[in-house]
Structure formats: C-alpha cells, structure tokens
Tab-separated table of C-alpha atoms and ligand atoms in Angstrom:
chain	number	residue	atom	x	y	z
A	1	MET	CA	0.215	-15.678	4.317
A	2	LYS	CA	-1.239	-13.542	1.537
A	3	LEU	CA	-2.503	-10.215	2.840
A	4	ILE	CA	-3.724	-6.893	1.470
A	5	LEU	CA	-3.366	-3.474	3.128
A	6	LEU	CA	-6.300	-1.333	2.037
A	7	GLY	CA	-6.923	2.300	2.942
A	8	PRO	CA	-6.811	5.850	1.635
A	9	PRO	CA	-3.547	7.606	0.701
A	10	GLY	CA	-1.741	8.544	3.897
A	11	ALA	CA	-3.687	6.068	6.070
A	12	GLY	CA	-0.369	4.597	7.237
A	13	LYS	CA	-0.119	1.528	4.991
A	14	GLY	CA	3.644	1.955	4.513
A	15	THR	CA	4.086	2.747	8.211
A	16	VAL	CA	2.535	-0.540	9.443
A	17	ALA	CA	3.878	-2.680	6.585
A	18	ALA	CA	7.129	-3.790	8.271
A	19	ASN	CA	5.187	-5.122	11.287
A	20	VAL	CA	2.691	-6.925	9.069
A	21	GLU	CA	5.572	-8.385	7.070
A	22	ALA	CA	7.122	-9.830	10.238
A	23	LEU	CA	3.869	-11.144	11.746
A	24	GLY	CA	2.538	-12.572	8.490
A	25	ARG	CA	5.975	-13.935	7.474
A	26	CYS	CA	5.559	-12.415	4.048
A	27	HIS	CA	7.090	-9.789	1.746
A	28	HIS	CA	5.936	-6.170	1.668
A	29	ILE	CA	5.130	-5.156	-1.916
A	30	SER	CA	4.093	-1.537	-2.526
A	31	THR	CA	2.982	-0.746	-6.067
A	32	GLY	CA	3.661	2.960	-5.362
A	33	ASP	CA	7.279	2.126	-4.391
A	34	LEU	CA	7.693	-0.117	-7.465
A	35	PHE	CA	6.430	2.649	-9.756
A	36	ARG	CA	8.656	5.274	-8.052
A	37	GLN	CA	11.658	2.980	-8.613
A	38	HIS	CA	10.825	2.936	-12.346
A	39	LEU	CA	10.551	6.758	-12.307
A	40	ARG	CA	13.963	7.114	-10.619
A	41	ASN	CA	15.574	4.699	-13.089
A	42	ASP	CA	13.820	6.417	-16.014
A	43	THR	CA	12.681	3.065	-17.475
A	44	PRO	CA	10.142	2.891	-20.354
A	45	LEU	CA	7.464	1.953	-17.771
A	46	GLY	CA	8.549	4.893	-15.593
A	47	ARG	CA	8.152	7.289	-18.534
A	48	GLU	CA	4.714	5.799	-19.245
A	49	VAL	CA	3.375	6.223	-15.680
A	50	ARG	CA	4.982	9.575	-14.694
A	51	SER	CA	2.107	11.842	-15.794
A	52	TYR	CA	-0.525	9.740	-13.960
A	53	MET	CA	1.430	9.691	-10.709
A	54	GLU	CA	2.295	13.379	-10.730
A	55	ALA	CA	-1.395	14.222	-11.270
A	56	GLY	CA	-2.442	11.916	-8.393
A	57	GLU	CA	-4.353	9.649	-10.800
A	58	LEU	CA	-4.305	5.879	-10.940
A	59	VAL	CA	-2.006	4.182	-13.428
A	60	PRO	CA	-4.088	2.115	-15.953
A	61	ASP	CA	-5.129	-1.301	-14.584
A	62	GLU	CA	-3.447	-3.303	-17.321
A	63	LEU	CA	0.029	-1.845	-16.589
A	64	THR	CA	-0.429	-2.220	-12.834
A	65	VAL	CA	-1.611	-5.833	-12.978
A	66	ARG	CA	1.347	-6.757	-15.193
A	67	LEU	CA	3.759	-5.112	-12.732
A	68	VAL	CA	2.297	-7.046	-9.782
A	69	GLU	CA	2.166	-10.368	-11.611
A	70	ALA	CA	5.840	-10.023	-12.611
A	71	ARG	CA	6.725	-9.278	-8.966
A	72	ILE	CA	4.801	-12.020	-7.144
A	73	VAL	CA	5.161	-15.027	-9.443
A	74	GLN	CA	8.455	-16.786	-8.711
A	75	GLU	CA	10.773	-18.442	-11.229
A	76	ASP	CA	9.408	-21.893	-10.255
A	77	GLY	CA	5.838	-20.675	-10.979
A	78	SER	CA	4.751	-20.470	-7.321
A	79	ILE	CA	3.433	-17.320	-5.680
A	80	GLU	CA	5.376	-15.944	-2.722
A	81	ASP	CA	3.616	-14.887	0.487
A	82	PHE	CA	2.982	-11.156	0.433
A	83	VAL	CA	1.399	-8.122	1.992
A	84	LEU	CA	0.252	-5.955	-0.911
A	85	ASP	CA	0.270	-2.213	-0.150
A	86	GLY	CA	-1.610	-0.029	-2.644
A	87	PHE	CA	-2.887	-2.934	-4.749
A	88	PRO	CA	-5.598	-3.723	-5.700
A	89	ARG	CA	-7.122	-0.250	-6.022
A	90	THR	CA	-9.972	-0.970	-8.442
A	91	ILE	CA	-12.472	-3.810	-8.891
A	92	PRO	CA	-10.808	-4.945	-12.175
A	93	GLN	CA	-7.441	-5.118	-10.328
A	94	ALA	CA	-9.031	-7.187	-7.524
A	95	GLU	CA	-10.631	-9.535	-10.050
A	96	ALA	CA	-7.324	-9.932	-11.896
A	97	LEU	CA	-5.575	-10.750	-8.598
A	98	ASP	CA	-8.227	-13.351	-7.689
A	99	GLU	CA	-7.898	-14.899	-11.121
A	100	LEU	CA	-4.079	-15.017	-10.875
A	101	LEU	CA	-4.138	-16.543	-7.372
A	102	GLY	CA	-6.859	-19.024	-8.390
A	103	ARG	CA	-4.706	-20.184	-11.305
A	104	HIS	CA	-1.970	-20.957	-8.760
A	105	GLY	CA	-4.340	-22.676	-6.293
A	106	THR	CA	-4.110	-20.036	-3.595
A	107	GLU	CA	-6.118	-17.103	-2.210
A	108	ILE	CA	-6.088	-13.983	-0.042
A	109	ALA	CA	-6.116	-14.723	3.718
A	110	ALA	CA	-7.271	-11.266	4.879
A	111	VAL	CA	-7.574	-7.597	3.967
A	112	ILE	CA	-6.450	-5.117	6.633
A	113	LEU	CA	-8.523	-1.951	6.207
A	114	LEU	CA	-6.955	1.200	7.726
A	115	GLN	CA	-9.604	3.830	8.493
A	116	VAL	CA	-8.900	7.549	8.920
A	117	SER	CA	-10.691	10.787	8.005
A	118	ASP	CA	-9.888	12.874	4.907
A	119	GLU	CA	-8.894	15.945	6.961
A	120	GLU	CA	-6.433	13.928	9.058
A	121	ILE	CA	-4.938	12.596	5.800
A	122	VAL	CA	-4.437	16.068	4.347
A	123	ASN	CA	-2.672	17.049	7.610
A	124	ARG	CA	-0.462	13.987	7.625
A	125	LEU	CA	0.629	14.203	4.021
A	126	SER	CA	1.446	17.912	4.262
A	127	SER	CA	4.030	17.018	6.916
A	128	ARG	CA	5.384	13.764	5.397
A	129	VAL	CA	9.032	13.672	4.286
A	130	VAL	CA	10.722	10.658	2.701
A	131	CYS	CA	14.405	9.672	2.477
A	132	THR	CA	15.673	10.064	-1.095
A	133	GLY	CA	18.228	7.317	-0.337
A	134	CYS	CA	16.517	4.409	1.466
A	135	GLY	CA	12.835	5.441	1.277
A	136	GLU	CA	12.299	5.623	5.084
A	137	VAL	CA	9.131	7.634	5.805
A	138	TYR	CA	9.025	10.426	8.446
A	139	ASN	CA	6.442	12.898	9.616
A	140	LEU	CA	7.410	16.333	10.890
A	141	ASN	CA	4.631	16.064	13.524
A	142	SER	CA	4.286	12.401	14.498
A	143	LYS	CA	7.712	10.959	13.566
A	144	PRO	CA	10.355	13.687	13.065
A	145	PRO	CA	13.956	12.811	12.139
A	146	GLN	CA	16.609	13.446	14.814
A	147	VAL	CA	18.385	15.987	12.569
A	148	ALA	CA	16.190	18.166	10.327
A	149	GLY	CA	16.366	17.095	6.664
A	150	VAL	CA	18.583	14.054	7.340
A	151	CYS	CA	17.544	10.362	7.450
A	152	ASP	CA	18.176	8.666	10.835
A	153	SER	CA	18.756	5.313	9.101
A	154	CYS	CA	21.135	6.106	6.222
A	155	GLY	CA	22.038	9.826	6.464
A	156	GLY	CA	20.274	10.490	3.128
A	157	ARG	CA	18.477	13.721	2.248
A	158	LEU	CA	14.777	13.995	3.199
A	159	ASP	CA	12.344	15.460	0.687
A	160	ARG	CA	8.596	15.789	0.123
A	161	ARG	CA	6.888	13.514	-2.400
A	162	ALA	CA	5.867	15.243	-5.646
A	163	ASP	CA	2.252	14.043	-5.148
A	164	ASP	CA	1.891	15.347	-1.562
A	165	SER	CA	0.758	18.907	-2.382
A	166	GLU	CA	-2.700	19.600	-0.906
A	167	ALA	CA	-4.381	19.837	-4.336
A	168	THR	CA	-2.914	16.486	-5.450
A	169	VAL	CA	-3.751	14.804	-2.136
A	170	ARG	CA	-7.405	15.914	-2.528
A	171	GLN	CA	-7.372	14.493	-6.066
A	172	ARG	CA	-5.975	11.175	-4.747
A	173	LEU	CA	-8.655	11.104	-2.018
A	174	GLU	CA	-11.408	11.691	-4.572
A	175	GLY	CA	-9.993	8.796	-6.627
A	176	TYR	CA	-9.885	6.606	-3.514
A	177	HIS	CA	-13.558	7.214	-2.672
A	178	ARG	CA	-14.691	6.654	-6.259
A	179	GLN	CA	-12.463	3.810	-7.474
A	180	THR	CA	-11.049	2.024	-4.412
A	181	GLU	CA	-13.779	2.152	-1.744
A	182	PRO	CA	-15.970	-0.366	-3.663
A	183	LEU	CA	-13.326	-2.935	-2.655
A	184	ILE	CA	-14.598	-2.717	0.927
A	185	ASP	CA	-17.836	-4.439	-0.159
A	186	TYR	CA	-15.958	-6.715	-2.567
A	187	TYR	CA	-13.840	-8.197	0.254
A	188	GLY	CA	-16.417	-7.598	3.025
A	189	SER	CA	-18.929	-9.847	1.284
A	190	ARG	CA	-16.324	-12.642	1.510
A	191	ASP	CA	-15.711	-11.951	5.208
A	192	LEU	CA	-12.045	-11.079	4.584
A	193	LEU	CA	-11.940	-7.581	6.128
A	194	LEU	CA	-10.015	-6.712	9.306
A	195	PRO	CA	-10.985	-3.039	9.951
A	196	VAL	CA	-8.486	-1.029	12.045
A	197	ASP	CA	-8.907	2.557	13.269
A	198	SER	CA	-5.750	4.346	12.101
A	199	SER	CA	-6.552	7.804	13.484
A	200	GLY	CA	-4.382	7.438	16.609
A	201	ALA	CA	-0.584	7.613	16.902
A	202	PRO	CA	1.443	5.234	14.661
A	203	ALA	CA	2.350	2.927	17.598
A	204	LYS	CA	-1.340	2.585	18.516
A	205	THR	CA	-2.286	1.656	14.950
A	206	GLN	CA	0.570	-0.841	14.800
A	207	ALA	CA	-0.602	-2.478	18.034
A	208	LYS	CA	-4.181	-2.739	16.706
A	209	VAL	CA	-3.008	-4.260	13.420
A	210	ALA	CA	-0.840	-6.761	15.327
A	211	GLN	CA	-3.785	-7.746	17.531
A	212	ALA	CA	-6.088	-8.220	14.526
A	213	LEU	CA	-3.490	-10.444	12.848
A	214	MET	CA	-2.831	-12.495	15.986
A	215	GLU	CA	-6.592	-13.078	16.364
A	216	LEU	CA	-6.780	-14.138	12.713
A	217	ILE	CA	-3.888	-16.594	13.143
A	218	ALA	CA	-5.445	-17.955	16.383
A	219	SER	CA	-8.743	-18.594	14.588
A	220	ARG	CA	-7.063	-20.037	11.473
A	221	PRO	CA	-3.941	-21.942	12.677
A	222	ASP	CA	-3.402	-23.236	9.110
A	223	LEU	CA	-2.454	-19.669	8.078
A	224	ALA	CA	0.563	-19.537	10.399
A	225	HIS	CA	2.156	-22.351	8.413
A	226	SER	CA	0.946	-21.372	4.943
B	1	AP5	P1	1.217	4.986	-3.231
B	1	AP5	O1	2.642	5.196	-3.008
B	1	AP5	O2	0.617	3.634	-3.001
B	1	AP5	O3	0.451	6.094	-2.421
B	1	AP5	P2	-0.840	6.027	-1.508
B	1	AP5	O4	-1.721	4.854	-1.487
B	1	AP5	O5	-1.503	7.277	-1.925
B	1	AP5	O6	-0.294	5.853	-0.132
B	1	AP5	P3	0.832	6.659	0.570
B	1	AP5	O7	2.162	6.035	0.321
B	1	AP5	O8	0.683	8.135	0.241
B	1	AP5	O9	0.382	6.521	2.057
B	1	AP5	P4	0.485	5.349	3.126
B	1	AP5	O10	-0.905	4.829	3.430
B	1	AP5	O11	1.537	4.337	2.807
B	1	AP5	O12	0.898	6.236	4.358
B	1	AP5	P5	2.313	6.409	5.107
B	1	AP5	O13	2.607	5.180	5.903
B	1	AP5	O14	3.374	6.939	4.199
B	1	AP5	O15	0.798	5.368	-4.738
B	1	AP5	C1	1.276	6.529	-5.366
B	1	AP5	C2	0.742	6.584	-6.788
B	1	AP5	O16	1.169	5.412	-7.533
B	1	AP5	C3	-0.766	6.587	-6.950
B	1	AP5	O17	-1.328	7.870	-6.802
B	1	AP5	C4	-0.901	6.039	-8.394
B	1	AP5	O18	-0.620	7.023	-9.350
B	1	AP5	C5	0.182	4.988	-8.461
B	1	AP5	N1	-0.309	3.650	-8.046
B	1	AP5	C6	0.138	2.913	-6.981
B	1	AP5	N2	-0.542	1.767	-6.888
B	1	AP5	C7	-1.441	1.768	-7.906
B	1	AP5	C8	-2.465	0.852	-8.315
B	1	AP5	N3	-2.706	-0.305	-7.663
B	1	AP5	N4	-3.201	1.156	-9.403
B	1	AP5	C9	-2.995	2.304	-10.086
B	1	AP5	N5	-2.062	3.224	-9.747
B	1	AP5	C10	-1.296	2.952	-8.649
B	1	AP5	O19	1.884	7.556	6.145
B	1	AP5	C11	1.591	8.852	5.693
B	1	AP5	C12	2.188	9.898	6.647
B	1	AP5	O20	1.492	9.864	7.875
B	1	AP5	C13	3.665	9.657	6.991
B	1	AP5	O21	4.304	10.897	7.148
B	1	AP5	C14	3.610	8.884	8.326
B	1	AP5	O22	4.786	9.108	9.108
B	1	AP5	C15	2.369	9.473	8.963
B	1	AP5	N6	1.598	8.530	9.745
B	1	AP5	C16	1.368	7.222	9.443
B	1	AP5	N7	0.572	6.667	10.364
B	1	AP5	C17	0.268	7.672	11.251
B	1	AP5	C18	-0.531	7.743	12.425
B	1	AP5	N8	-1.200	6.647	12.869
B	1	AP5	N9	-0.631	8.933	13.077
B	1	AP5	C19	0.049	10.033	12.613
B	1	AP5	N10	0.836	10.026	11.529
B	1	AP5	C20	0.932	8.858	10.846
C-alpha cells in the first residue's frame, strides 16, 4: 500500500510510523531522517541542505524530489510500497510524486492527516529528545526514557534536535501553514484524506490511526494485497 503521513512538525508522524508500516505492509520513509543521515555523513547533499534545515526552512523541491525518487524506485524499475513521512510538503512535490507514480502505473491509496494545535506542538517539541545512535524518539513528558539521557533501545546518548528550539519550531509551523496546508485540499478533493485527531496521548493516536487504516482496508480489500 502506498500511504502518506501528513501533518505539522511534531504532530507525531514519526511516532505512529512503525504501526502504519506494519498495518500497511510498507516501508517507512522519512525525508527528514534521510536528510539528517546525509548531514551526519557530511555528504555533498548534506552540505547543501544543512543551512535550510538548521533555519527550519524547506529544502528546495528539486533536491527533495530527487532524494525520494532515488529511494522509492527499485533496481527492477518498480516502486516499493511505502508510508512517506514528511513528503510531499509542497504542491510541486505532490505533483512530482503523482507524475512519478503515474509513470509506474500506481497511485497513492490514502493520506493520513494528523491534526494538533500549534501550542501543543511547541510544547511537545521543547521536550523531545532523540537517540544519537538509533534515532528512537522520546518525550520528557509523554514518553520519558527509563534512565535520563540514555536510550532504552540501544544505550545511546539522547540529545535535542538542532531545529527544536522554540524560535525554529515557530518558523517551521509558519512554513507548514503556508506551504504544506494547501495539500489538504489537494488530496481532499480526491477523497484520499483520513483525518486523525493527534492531540491525545501517543497510544490513543496510534489506535485511531490503526482504526482508520483497518476501515480503509475493509472498504478497499484490493489494497490489502497491493
Ligand atoms: P522532519 O524531520 O520531517 O521534521 P517535521 O515534519 O518537522 O516533523 P518532526 O520529525 O519534527 O515531527 P513528527 O511529526 O515526526 O513528530 P514526532 O513523532 O517526532 O523534517 C526536518 C527538516 O527536513 C525540515 O524542516 C526541512 O528542512 C527538511 N525536510 C524534510 N522533508 C522535506 C520536504 N519534503 N521538503 C523540503 N524539506 C524537507 O513527535 C514529536 C514529539 O512529540 C516527540 O517527542 C514525541 O514523543 C511526542 N509525541 C508524539 N505524539 C504524541 C502525542 N500524541 N502526545 C504527546 N506527545 C507526543
């Protein structure tokens, strides 16, 4: 199944992704994670995108579309099943994705839209810490690690993301409202949206996402085998 996770920064896209991956039998692909990997490895692409990411701005569409295309098109030319997290984020990115999928005779099955207020997002991101080793995401309020500063999964060091300062989060939110929110109409007009309230605890949001996906699969049995 080919799915998109849409929602503002800090809505919980990464938090629900593993569940969506299992239910949709697809691979979780986060453009933010892919870019951060390039930053860590100090690749030419990483050097090109660093200033945008640190300022909380979007990376130019052309670079982002190329990154996604290289990731989802397999060696045999087919497109793997995916849940895209953080892509598309602009209308030109969505159009490029449609064009790419159309060329391969496939399409998006659904867009899961996580909804949460800006103030809740600022709160969440000011208490998010991420493992510098395996990337596991924690929250000092809603999902604290067992030992302060240490990852439960791999024992790695926990740190804050460079773009999680309040000023940068507000900049990312402004960018979301201006550049990404138009995608709600873009996909809504094609009846692809599955809106989910993500303001409750993580387990509640996960249960709602699971229910929305199960209902989708029940109404479109072909998707379960696609
Ligand atoms: P990216 O990494 O995609 O950042 P983002 O979209 O801003 O999303 P986040 O990872 O911050 O949040 P999330 O929704 O995954 O929330 P999480 O699950 O961690 O992108 C970073 C940058 O890369 C961009 O700014 C841009 O520069 C560049 N980029 C990436 N894609 C691009 C594109 N397509 N085009 C151009 N540039 C691009 O949860 C957040 C916190 O809240 C965690 O601490 C979590 O534990 C907690 N939490 C989660 N759910 C709940 C809940 N229900 N209740 C309480 N706490 C919760």
